[in-house]
Coordinates of C-alpha atoms in Angstrom, one line a residue:
M1 CA -10.5 8.1 -27.6
T2 CA -12.6 5.3 -29.1
F3 CA -14.9 3.5 -26.7
D4 CA -14.5 -0.2 -25.8
R5 CA -15.1 -2.3 -22.8
S6 CA -11.7 -4.1 -22.7
I7 CA -10.1 -4.0 -19.3
K8 CA -7.9 -1.0 -18.8
I9 CA -5.3 -0.6 -16.1
A10 CA -4.8 3.1 -15.1
P11 CA -1.8 3.5 -12.7
S12 CA -2.3 6.5 -10.3
I13 CA 0.8 8.7 -10.3
L14 CA 0.0 9.4 -6.6
S15 CA 2.1 6.3 -6.0
A16 CA 4.9 7.3 -8.4
D17 CA 8.2 9.0 -7.6
F18 CA 7.2 12.7 -7.4
A19 CA 10.7 13.8 -8.5
N20 CA 10.5 11.7 -11.6
F21 CA 7.0 12.0 -13.0
G22 CA 8.0 12.1 -16.7
K23 CA 10.2 9.0 -16.5
E24 CA 7.7 7.2 -14.3
I25 CA 4.9 7.7 -16.8
Q26 CA 7.1 6.6 -19.7
S27 CA 8.2 3.5 -17.7
V28 CA 4.7 2.5 -16.6
E29 CA 3.3 3.0 -20.1
A30 CA 6.1 0.9 -21.6
Q31 CA 5.3 -1.8 -19.0
G32 CA 1.6 -2.0 -20.1
A33 CA -0.4 0.8 -18.6
D34 CA -3.5 1.7 -20.6
W35 CA -4.3 5.1 -19.1
I36 CA -2.5 7.4 -16.6
H37 CA -4.6 8.5 -13.7
V38 CA -4.0 11.9 -12.0
D39 CA -5.5 12.4 -8.6
V40 CA -6.1 16.1 -8.0
M41 CA -6.9 16.9 -4.3
D42 CA -7.5 20.3 -2.8
G43 CA -7.1 19.8 1.0
H44 CA -10.7 20.9 1.3
F45 CA -13.1 18.4 -0.4
V46 CA -10.6 15.7 0.6
P47 CA -8.0 15.8 3.4
N48 CA -4.9 15.9 1.2
L49 CA -3.3 18.4 -1.3
T50 CA -1.7 17.2 -4.5
F51 CA -1.5 18.5 -8.0
G52 CA -2.8 21.5 -10.0
P53 CA -3.1 22.4 -13.7
P54 CA 0.6 23.3 -14.1
L55 CA 1.7 19.8 -13.1
C56 CA -0.8 18.3 -15.5
A57 CA 0.5 20.5 -18.3
A58 CA 4.1 19.5 -17.4
I59 CA 3.4 15.7 -17.6
R60 CA 1.1 15.8 -20.6
P61 CA 3.9 15.5 -23.2
H62 CA 5.1 12.4 -21.5
I63 CA 1.7 10.7 -21.6
K64 CA 1.1 8.7 -24.9
T65 CA -2.0 6.9 -23.7
V66 CA -5.0 8.6 -21.9
M67 CA -4.7 11.4 -19.3
D68 CA -7.4 10.6 -16.8
V69 CA -7.8 13.5 -14.4
H70 CA -9.8 12.9 -11.2
L71 CA -10.8 16.2 -9.6
M72 CA -11.4 15.7 -5.9
I73 CA -12.0 19.4 -5.4
A74 CA -14.8 21.8 -4.5
P75 CA -15.8 24.0 -6.0
V76 CA -14.9 22.3 -9.3
D77 CA -16.4 24.5 -12.0
P78 CA -13.9 27.4 -11.8
Y79 CA -11.0 25.0 -12.6
I80 CA -12.4 22.9 -15.4
Q81 CA -11.0 25.0 -18.3
A82 CA -7.6 25.1 -16.7
F83 CA -7.3 21.3 -16.4
A84 CA -8.7 21.0 -20.0
D85 CA -6.1 23.4 -21.2
A86 CA -3.5 21.4 -19.4
G87 CA -4.3 18.4 -21.6
A88 CA -6.8 16.2 -19.8
D89 CA -8.5 13.7 -22.0
I90 CA -11.0 12.8 -19.2
L91 CA -12.1 15.1 -16.4
T92 CA -14.0 13.4 -13.6
A93 CA -15.8 15.5 -11.0
H94 CA -17.5 14.3 -7.9
L95 CA -21.3 14.2 -7.6
E96 CA -20.8 15.4 -4.0
S97 CA -18.6 18.4 -4.9
G98 CA -21.4 20.9 -5.7
P99 CA -25.2 21.4 -6.1
H100 CA -25.2 21.8 -9.9
V101 CA -23.5 18.6 -11.2
H102 CA -25.4 18.7 -14.5
R103 CA -23.9 22.1 -15.2
T104 CA -20.4 20.7 -14.2
L105 CA -20.7 17.9 -16.7
Q106 CA -21.9 20.3 -19.4
A107 CA -18.8 22.5 -18.7
I108 CA -16.4 19.5 -19.0
R109 CA -17.8 18.5 -22.3
A110 CA -17.8 22.1 -23.5
A111 CA -14.1 22.3 -22.7
G112 CA -13.4 19.4 -25.0
C113 CA -13.0 16.6 -22.5
K114 CA -14.8 13.3 -21.8
A115 CA -17.0 13.8 -18.7
G116 CA -16.6 11.6 -15.7
L117 CA -18.7 11.5 -12.6
A118 CA -17.2 10.1 -9.3
L119 CA -19.3 8.6 -6.5
N120 CA -18.0 8.3 -2.9
P121 CA -18.6 5.0 -1.0
G122 CA -21.6 6.5 0.9
T123 CA -23.3 7.9 -2.3
G124 CA -26.1 6.0 -4.0
L125 CA -27.1 5.7 -7.6
E126 CA -30.4 7.6 -7.3
D127 CA -29.3 10.7 -9.2
L128 CA -27.6 8.8 -12.1
P129 CA -30.6 8.3 -14.4
Y130 CA -30.9 12.0 -14.8
L131 CA -27.2 12.4 -15.7
L132 CA -26.4 9.3 -17.8
D133 CA -26.7 11.2 -21.2
M134 CA -24.0 13.6 -20.0
I135 CA -21.5 11.0 -18.8
D136 CA -18.7 9.2 -20.5
L137 CA -17.4 7.5 -17.3
V138 CA -18.6 6.7 -13.8
C139 CA -15.8 6.4 -11.2
V140 CA -16.9 4.3 -8.2
M141 CA -14.7 5.0 -5.2
T142 CA -14.0 1.8 -3.3
V143 CA -12.1 3.7 -0.6
N144 CA -12.9 7.1 0.9
P145 CA -11.1 9.7 -1.3
G146 CA -8.1 11.6 -0.1
F147 CA -5.3 9.0 0.4
G148 CA -3.7 6.1 -1.4
G149 CA -3.1 2.7 0.1
Q150 CA -6.5 2.3 1.8
K151 CA -8.5 -0.9 2.4
F152 CA -11.1 -1.9 -0.3
I153 CA -14.7 -1.3 0.7
H154 CA -16.6 -4.5 -0.4
S155 CA -20.1 -2.9 -0.3
Q156 CA -19.2 -1.2 -3.6
I157 CA -19.4 -4.5 -5.5
D158 CA -23.2 -4.5 -5.4
K159 CA -23.2 -0.8 -6.4
V160 CA -21.2 -1.6 -9.5
K161 CA -23.5 -4.4 -10.5
R162 CA -26.5 -2.1 -10.2
L163 CA -24.7 0.6 -12.1
R164 CA -23.8 -1.8 -14.9
E165 CA -27.5 -2.7 -15.3
M166 CA -28.4 1.0 -15.3
I167 CA -25.9 1.9 -18.0
G168 CA -27.1 -0.9 -20.4
D169 CA -25.6 -0.4 -23.8
R170 CA -24.6 3.2 -23.4
P171 CA -20.9 3.9 -24.1
I172 CA -20.0 4.7 -20.5
H173 CA -16.9 3.3 -18.8
I174 CA -17.1 2.1 -15.2
E175 CA -13.9 2.9 -13.4
I176 CA -12.9 1.7 -10.0
D177 CA -10.7 3.8 -7.8
G178 CA -9.2 2.4 -4.5
G179 CA -7.8 -0.7 -3.1
I180 CA -7.3 -2.5 -6.5
T181 CA -5.1 -5.6 -6.2
P182 CA -5.0 -9.0 -7.9
E183 CA -7.5 -10.1 -5.2
T184 CA -10.0 -7.3 -5.7
A185 CA -9.7 -6.7 -9.5
P186 CA -11.6 -9.8 -10.5
L187 CA -14.5 -8.9 -8.1
M188 CA -14.9 -5.5 -9.8
T189 CA -14.6 -6.7 -13.4
A190 CA -17.1 -9.5 -12.8
A191 CA -19.5 -6.8 -11.4
G192 CA -19.1 -4.8 -14.6
A193 CA -16.1 -2.5 -14.3
D194 CA -13.7 -2.0 -17.2
V195 CA -11.2 0.6 -15.9
L196 CA -9.1 -0.2 -12.8
V197 CA -7.1 2.6 -11.1
A198 CA -4.2 1.1 -9.2
G199 CA -1.5 3.0 -7.3
S200 CA 0.6 1.1 -4.9
A201 CA -0.4 -2.2 -6.5
V202 CA 1.3 -1.1 -9.7
F203 CA 4.3 0.9 -8.5
K204 CA 5.4 -1.2 -5.5
G205 CA 8.8 -2.8 -5.9
G206 CA 9.8 -0.8 -9.0
S207 CA 11.5 2.5 -9.9
V208 CA 12.5 4.3 -13.1
E209 CA 15.9 2.5 -12.9
N210 CA 14.1 -0.8 -12.4
P211 CA 10.7 -0.6 -14.1
A212 CA 10.2 -4.4 -14.7
P213 CA 8.2 -4.8 -11.4
Y214 CA 5.6 -2.3 -12.8
G215 CA 5.0 -4.7 -15.7
A216 CA 4.9 -7.7 -13.4
N217 CA 2.4 -6.0 -11.2
I218 CA 0.2 -4.9 -14.1
R219 CA 0.3 -8.5 -15.5
A220 CA -0.6 -9.9 -12.1
I221 CA -3.8 -7.8 -12.1
R222 CA -4.7 -8.8 -15.6
S223 CA -3.9 -12.5 -15.0
S224 CA -6.1 -12.5 -11.9
I225 CA -9.1 -11.3 -14.0
V226 CA -8.5 -13.9 -16.7
A227 CA -8.1 -16.6 -14.1
A228 CA -11.4 -15.7 -12.4

């Protein structure tokens, strides 16, 4: 993965057809997706239960872009190697998931993955200066983690602006996860984000038999940013 700040759309497979993950991924990549976002939830750190390392390993051969794995789990450290072995390019852990986040980021990099750090809507940026040299991506949650299809939390726009200033010229992506639509995408890219996770906004109206709406939805998000 080479670093650049071009806008990347990362469809979340949480909104895909669970019985057709391989074809869904191929379809959405063919329609213009830049990354594939995998939301891992444990029913403990967040109130939902989704995917584990075997699922990630099963879909890895179908992903030709970037496998962006978001670990909404606690504890996180015991599972880092398994998700790395399953083929994750980026592993993102939550600042709130444990007391030793620096160690977690070290472990992710030691496992051969890019290290992401996710922040819940209620979490500030105070800890970031001590971690920036360990981070390849900061994921700002613009909904409370655990479910797709939630309403965008506008207070996070200012957080992203401050985060962008803090990062400066470091090669760190700012990813937005939650409530991304053609209405909210321009707000976040103007604030400094370069990776947009979108679930229902990408997958709505389409299917593996009719993937054209995926492309239309991705283009609508991109067009809204250009227009703004």
